[in-house]
Short mmCIF file of C-alpha atoms in Angstrom, two decimals:
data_model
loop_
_atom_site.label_atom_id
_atom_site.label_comp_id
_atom_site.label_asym_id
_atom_site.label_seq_id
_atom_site.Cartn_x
_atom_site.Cartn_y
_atom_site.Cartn_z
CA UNK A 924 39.25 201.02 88.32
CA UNK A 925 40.38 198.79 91.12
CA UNK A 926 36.77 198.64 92.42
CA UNK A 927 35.60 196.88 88.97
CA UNK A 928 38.54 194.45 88.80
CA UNK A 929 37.35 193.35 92.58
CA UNK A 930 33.88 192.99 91.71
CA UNK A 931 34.75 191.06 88.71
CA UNK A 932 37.25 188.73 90.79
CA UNK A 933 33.73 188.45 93.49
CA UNK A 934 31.18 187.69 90.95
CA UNK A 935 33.92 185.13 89.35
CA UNK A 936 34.03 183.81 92.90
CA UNK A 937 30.11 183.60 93.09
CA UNK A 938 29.81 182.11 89.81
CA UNK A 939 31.99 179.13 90.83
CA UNK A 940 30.05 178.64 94.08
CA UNK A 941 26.98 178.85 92.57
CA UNK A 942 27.56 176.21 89.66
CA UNK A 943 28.87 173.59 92.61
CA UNK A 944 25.25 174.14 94.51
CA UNK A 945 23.39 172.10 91.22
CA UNK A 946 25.88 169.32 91.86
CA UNK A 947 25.35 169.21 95.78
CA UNK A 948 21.58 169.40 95.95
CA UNK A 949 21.40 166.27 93.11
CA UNK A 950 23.30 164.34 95.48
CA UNK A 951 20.62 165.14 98.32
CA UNK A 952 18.63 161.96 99.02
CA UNK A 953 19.54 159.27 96.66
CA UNK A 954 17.29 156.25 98.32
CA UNK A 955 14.31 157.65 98.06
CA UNK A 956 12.11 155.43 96.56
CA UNK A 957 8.35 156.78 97.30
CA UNK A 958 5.14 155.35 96.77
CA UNK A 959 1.98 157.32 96.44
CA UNK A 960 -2.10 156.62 95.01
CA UNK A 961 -4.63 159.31 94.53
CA UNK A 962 -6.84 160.12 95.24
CA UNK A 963 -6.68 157.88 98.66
CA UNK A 964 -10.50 157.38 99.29
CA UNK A 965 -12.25 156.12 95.66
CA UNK A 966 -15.42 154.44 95.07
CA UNK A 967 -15.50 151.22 93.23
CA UNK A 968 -15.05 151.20 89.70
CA UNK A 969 -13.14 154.24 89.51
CA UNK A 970 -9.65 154.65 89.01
CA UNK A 971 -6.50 155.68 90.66
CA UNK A 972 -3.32 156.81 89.83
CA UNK A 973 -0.22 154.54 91.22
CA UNK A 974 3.12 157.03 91.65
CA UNK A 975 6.77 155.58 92.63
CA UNK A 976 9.50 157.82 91.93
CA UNK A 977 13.52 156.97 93.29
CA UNK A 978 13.36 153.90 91.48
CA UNK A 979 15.72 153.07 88.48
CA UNK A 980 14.17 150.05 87.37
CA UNK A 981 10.21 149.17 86.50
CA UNK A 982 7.98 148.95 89.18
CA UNK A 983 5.31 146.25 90.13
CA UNK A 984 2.29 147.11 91.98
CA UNK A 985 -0.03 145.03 93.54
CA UNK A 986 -3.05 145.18 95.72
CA UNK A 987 -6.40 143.15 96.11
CA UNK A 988 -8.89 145.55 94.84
CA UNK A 989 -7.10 145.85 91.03
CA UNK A 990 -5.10 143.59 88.74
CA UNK A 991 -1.41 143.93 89.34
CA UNK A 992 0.19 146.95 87.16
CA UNK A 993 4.01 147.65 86.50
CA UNK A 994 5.12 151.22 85.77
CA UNK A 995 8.07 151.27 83.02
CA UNK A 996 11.34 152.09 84.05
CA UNK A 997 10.97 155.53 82.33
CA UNK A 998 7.59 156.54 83.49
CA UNK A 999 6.79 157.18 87.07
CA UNK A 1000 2.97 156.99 86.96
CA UNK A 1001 0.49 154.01 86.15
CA UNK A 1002 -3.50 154.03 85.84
CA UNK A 1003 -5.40 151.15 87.38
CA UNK A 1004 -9.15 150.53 87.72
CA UNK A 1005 -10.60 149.50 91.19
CA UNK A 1006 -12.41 146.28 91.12
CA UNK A 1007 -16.71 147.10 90.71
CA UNK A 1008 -17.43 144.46 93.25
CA UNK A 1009 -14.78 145.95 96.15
CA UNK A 1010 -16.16 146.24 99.16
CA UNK A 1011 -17.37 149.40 100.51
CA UNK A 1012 -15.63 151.05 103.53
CA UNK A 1013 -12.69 148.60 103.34
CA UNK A 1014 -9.12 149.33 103.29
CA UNK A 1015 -6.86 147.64 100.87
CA UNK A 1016 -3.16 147.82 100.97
CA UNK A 1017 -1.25 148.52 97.98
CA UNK A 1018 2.07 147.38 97.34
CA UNK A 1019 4.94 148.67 95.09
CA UNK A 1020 7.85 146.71 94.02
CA UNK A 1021 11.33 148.19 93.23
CA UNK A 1022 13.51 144.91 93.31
CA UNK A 1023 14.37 144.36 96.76
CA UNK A 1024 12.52 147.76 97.91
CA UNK A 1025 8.70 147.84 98.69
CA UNK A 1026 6.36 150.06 100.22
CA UNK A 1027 2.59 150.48 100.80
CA UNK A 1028 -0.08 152.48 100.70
CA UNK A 1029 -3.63 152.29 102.45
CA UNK A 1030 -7.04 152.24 99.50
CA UNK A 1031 -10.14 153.22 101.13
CA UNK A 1032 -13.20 152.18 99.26
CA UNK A 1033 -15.56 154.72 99.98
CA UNK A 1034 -18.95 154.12 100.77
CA UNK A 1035 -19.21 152.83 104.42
CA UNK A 1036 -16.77 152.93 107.94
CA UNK A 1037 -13.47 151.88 107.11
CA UNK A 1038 -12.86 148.34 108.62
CA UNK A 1039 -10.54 148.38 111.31
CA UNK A 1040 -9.39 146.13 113.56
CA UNK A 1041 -10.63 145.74 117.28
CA UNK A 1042 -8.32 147.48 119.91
CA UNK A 1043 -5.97 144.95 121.59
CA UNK A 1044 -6.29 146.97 124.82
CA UNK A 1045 -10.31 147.15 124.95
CA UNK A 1046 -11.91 144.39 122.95
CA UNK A 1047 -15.37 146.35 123.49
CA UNK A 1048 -14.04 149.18 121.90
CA UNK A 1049 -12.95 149.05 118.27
CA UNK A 1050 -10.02 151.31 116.79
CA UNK A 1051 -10.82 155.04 116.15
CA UNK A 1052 -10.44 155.43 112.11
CA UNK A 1053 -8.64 158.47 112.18
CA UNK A 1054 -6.21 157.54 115.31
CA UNK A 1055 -4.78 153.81 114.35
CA UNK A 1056 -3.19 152.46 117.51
CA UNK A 1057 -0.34 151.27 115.66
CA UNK A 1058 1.08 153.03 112.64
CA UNK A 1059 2.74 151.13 109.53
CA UNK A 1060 5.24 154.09 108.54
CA UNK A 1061 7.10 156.05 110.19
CA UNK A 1062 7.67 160.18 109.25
CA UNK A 1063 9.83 161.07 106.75
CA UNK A 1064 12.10 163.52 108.72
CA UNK A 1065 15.15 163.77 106.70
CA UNK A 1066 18.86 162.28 106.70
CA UNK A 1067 19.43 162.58 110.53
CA UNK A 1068 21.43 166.19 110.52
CA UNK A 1069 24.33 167.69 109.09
CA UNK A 1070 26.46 165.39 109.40
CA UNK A 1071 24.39 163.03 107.39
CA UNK A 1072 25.56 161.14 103.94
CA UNK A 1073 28.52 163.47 104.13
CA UNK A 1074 31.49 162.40 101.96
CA UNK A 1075 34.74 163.68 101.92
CA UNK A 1076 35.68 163.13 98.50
CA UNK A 1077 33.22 165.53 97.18
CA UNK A 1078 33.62 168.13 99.90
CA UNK A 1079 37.30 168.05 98.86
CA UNK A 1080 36.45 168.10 95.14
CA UNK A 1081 34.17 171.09 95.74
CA UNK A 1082 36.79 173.01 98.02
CA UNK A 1083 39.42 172.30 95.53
CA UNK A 1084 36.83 173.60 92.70
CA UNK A 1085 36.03 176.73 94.53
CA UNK A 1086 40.00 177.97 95.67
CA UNK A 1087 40.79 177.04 91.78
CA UNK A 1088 38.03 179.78 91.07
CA UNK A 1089 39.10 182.21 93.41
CA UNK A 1090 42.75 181.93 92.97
CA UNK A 1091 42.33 182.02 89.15
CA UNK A 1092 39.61 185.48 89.76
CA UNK A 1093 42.55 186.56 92.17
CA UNK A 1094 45.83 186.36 89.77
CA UNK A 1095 43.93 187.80 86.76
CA UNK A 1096 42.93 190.59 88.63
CA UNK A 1097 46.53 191.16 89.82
CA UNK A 1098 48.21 190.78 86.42
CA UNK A 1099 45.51 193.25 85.05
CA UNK A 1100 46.73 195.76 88.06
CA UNK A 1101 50.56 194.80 87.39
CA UNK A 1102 50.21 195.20 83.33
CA UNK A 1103 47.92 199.40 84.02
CA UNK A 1104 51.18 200.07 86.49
CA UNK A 1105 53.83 199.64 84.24
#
């Protein structure tokens, strides 16, 4: 009998733990706004699909080879056609808009070596496509450790959540134990 009031004060304990997680993981990475086209490569005339998600107003985007498209608010994905006369083998940058945020995203028009411009260290030499010498973005590695967007309010909240649990699985089980011994 005494196993079955433990387990029940344990999977009380679990269930408590286990609806703070939900609230924890939304809270992960809230300025993430993120900017993405496919395909990447395209040939002229086709179209692409424009992505931007972490952004909680409309977004504007904007590039040379289409007319300038805004995704609603409440959508996070936009159609655009690339222009029939781009030119082939050029890059175009594409640019989204989230107020003050922006970020962009290489085109490639397929059809011919991307255009790249000449290496500053060997003018005779121009810049290997797939190796540019100097990268726009950096890698997307995270918050910087654990320690990271931590905020002691919520930690609190959440420890204070999780003892009520326990200590609320704890005295039930107890009363149930006093109330069979008498």
């Amino acid at each position: 009998m005494r196993a079955i009031r433990v387990a029940s004060a344990a999977l009380l304990g679990v269930s408590a733990l286990a609806m703070t997680a939900p609230a924890a993981q939304a809270q992960g990475d809230n300025s993430g706004f993120w900017a993405t086209v496919r395909p990447t490569t395209v040939e002229p005339g086709e179209h692409v699909r424009l992505r931007a998600t972490g952004c909680e107003q409309s977004v504007t985007v904007s590039s040379g080879v289409f007319d300038t498209v805004t995704i609603p608010r409440w959508r996070t994905t936009a159609w655009a056609r690339v222009d029939r006369d781009a030119r082939r083998g050029a890059v175009y940058e594409v640019s989204f808009y989230c107020g003050t945020f922006w970020q962009s995203v290489d085109l490639t028009i397929a059809g011919g070596r991307p255009d790249r411009p000449d290496r500053p260290d060997r003018p005779d030499r121009p810049a290997r496509p797939d190796r540019p010498e100097h990268p726009e973005h950096g890698v997307r590695a995270g918050e910087g450790g654990t320690l990271a967007g931590l905020d002691l309010k919520e930690i609190g909240l959440g420890a204070a959540l999780i003892t009520a649990a326990l200590g609320t699985a704890y005295h039930l089980s107890r009363r149930r134990t006093d109330e069979d011994g008498s």
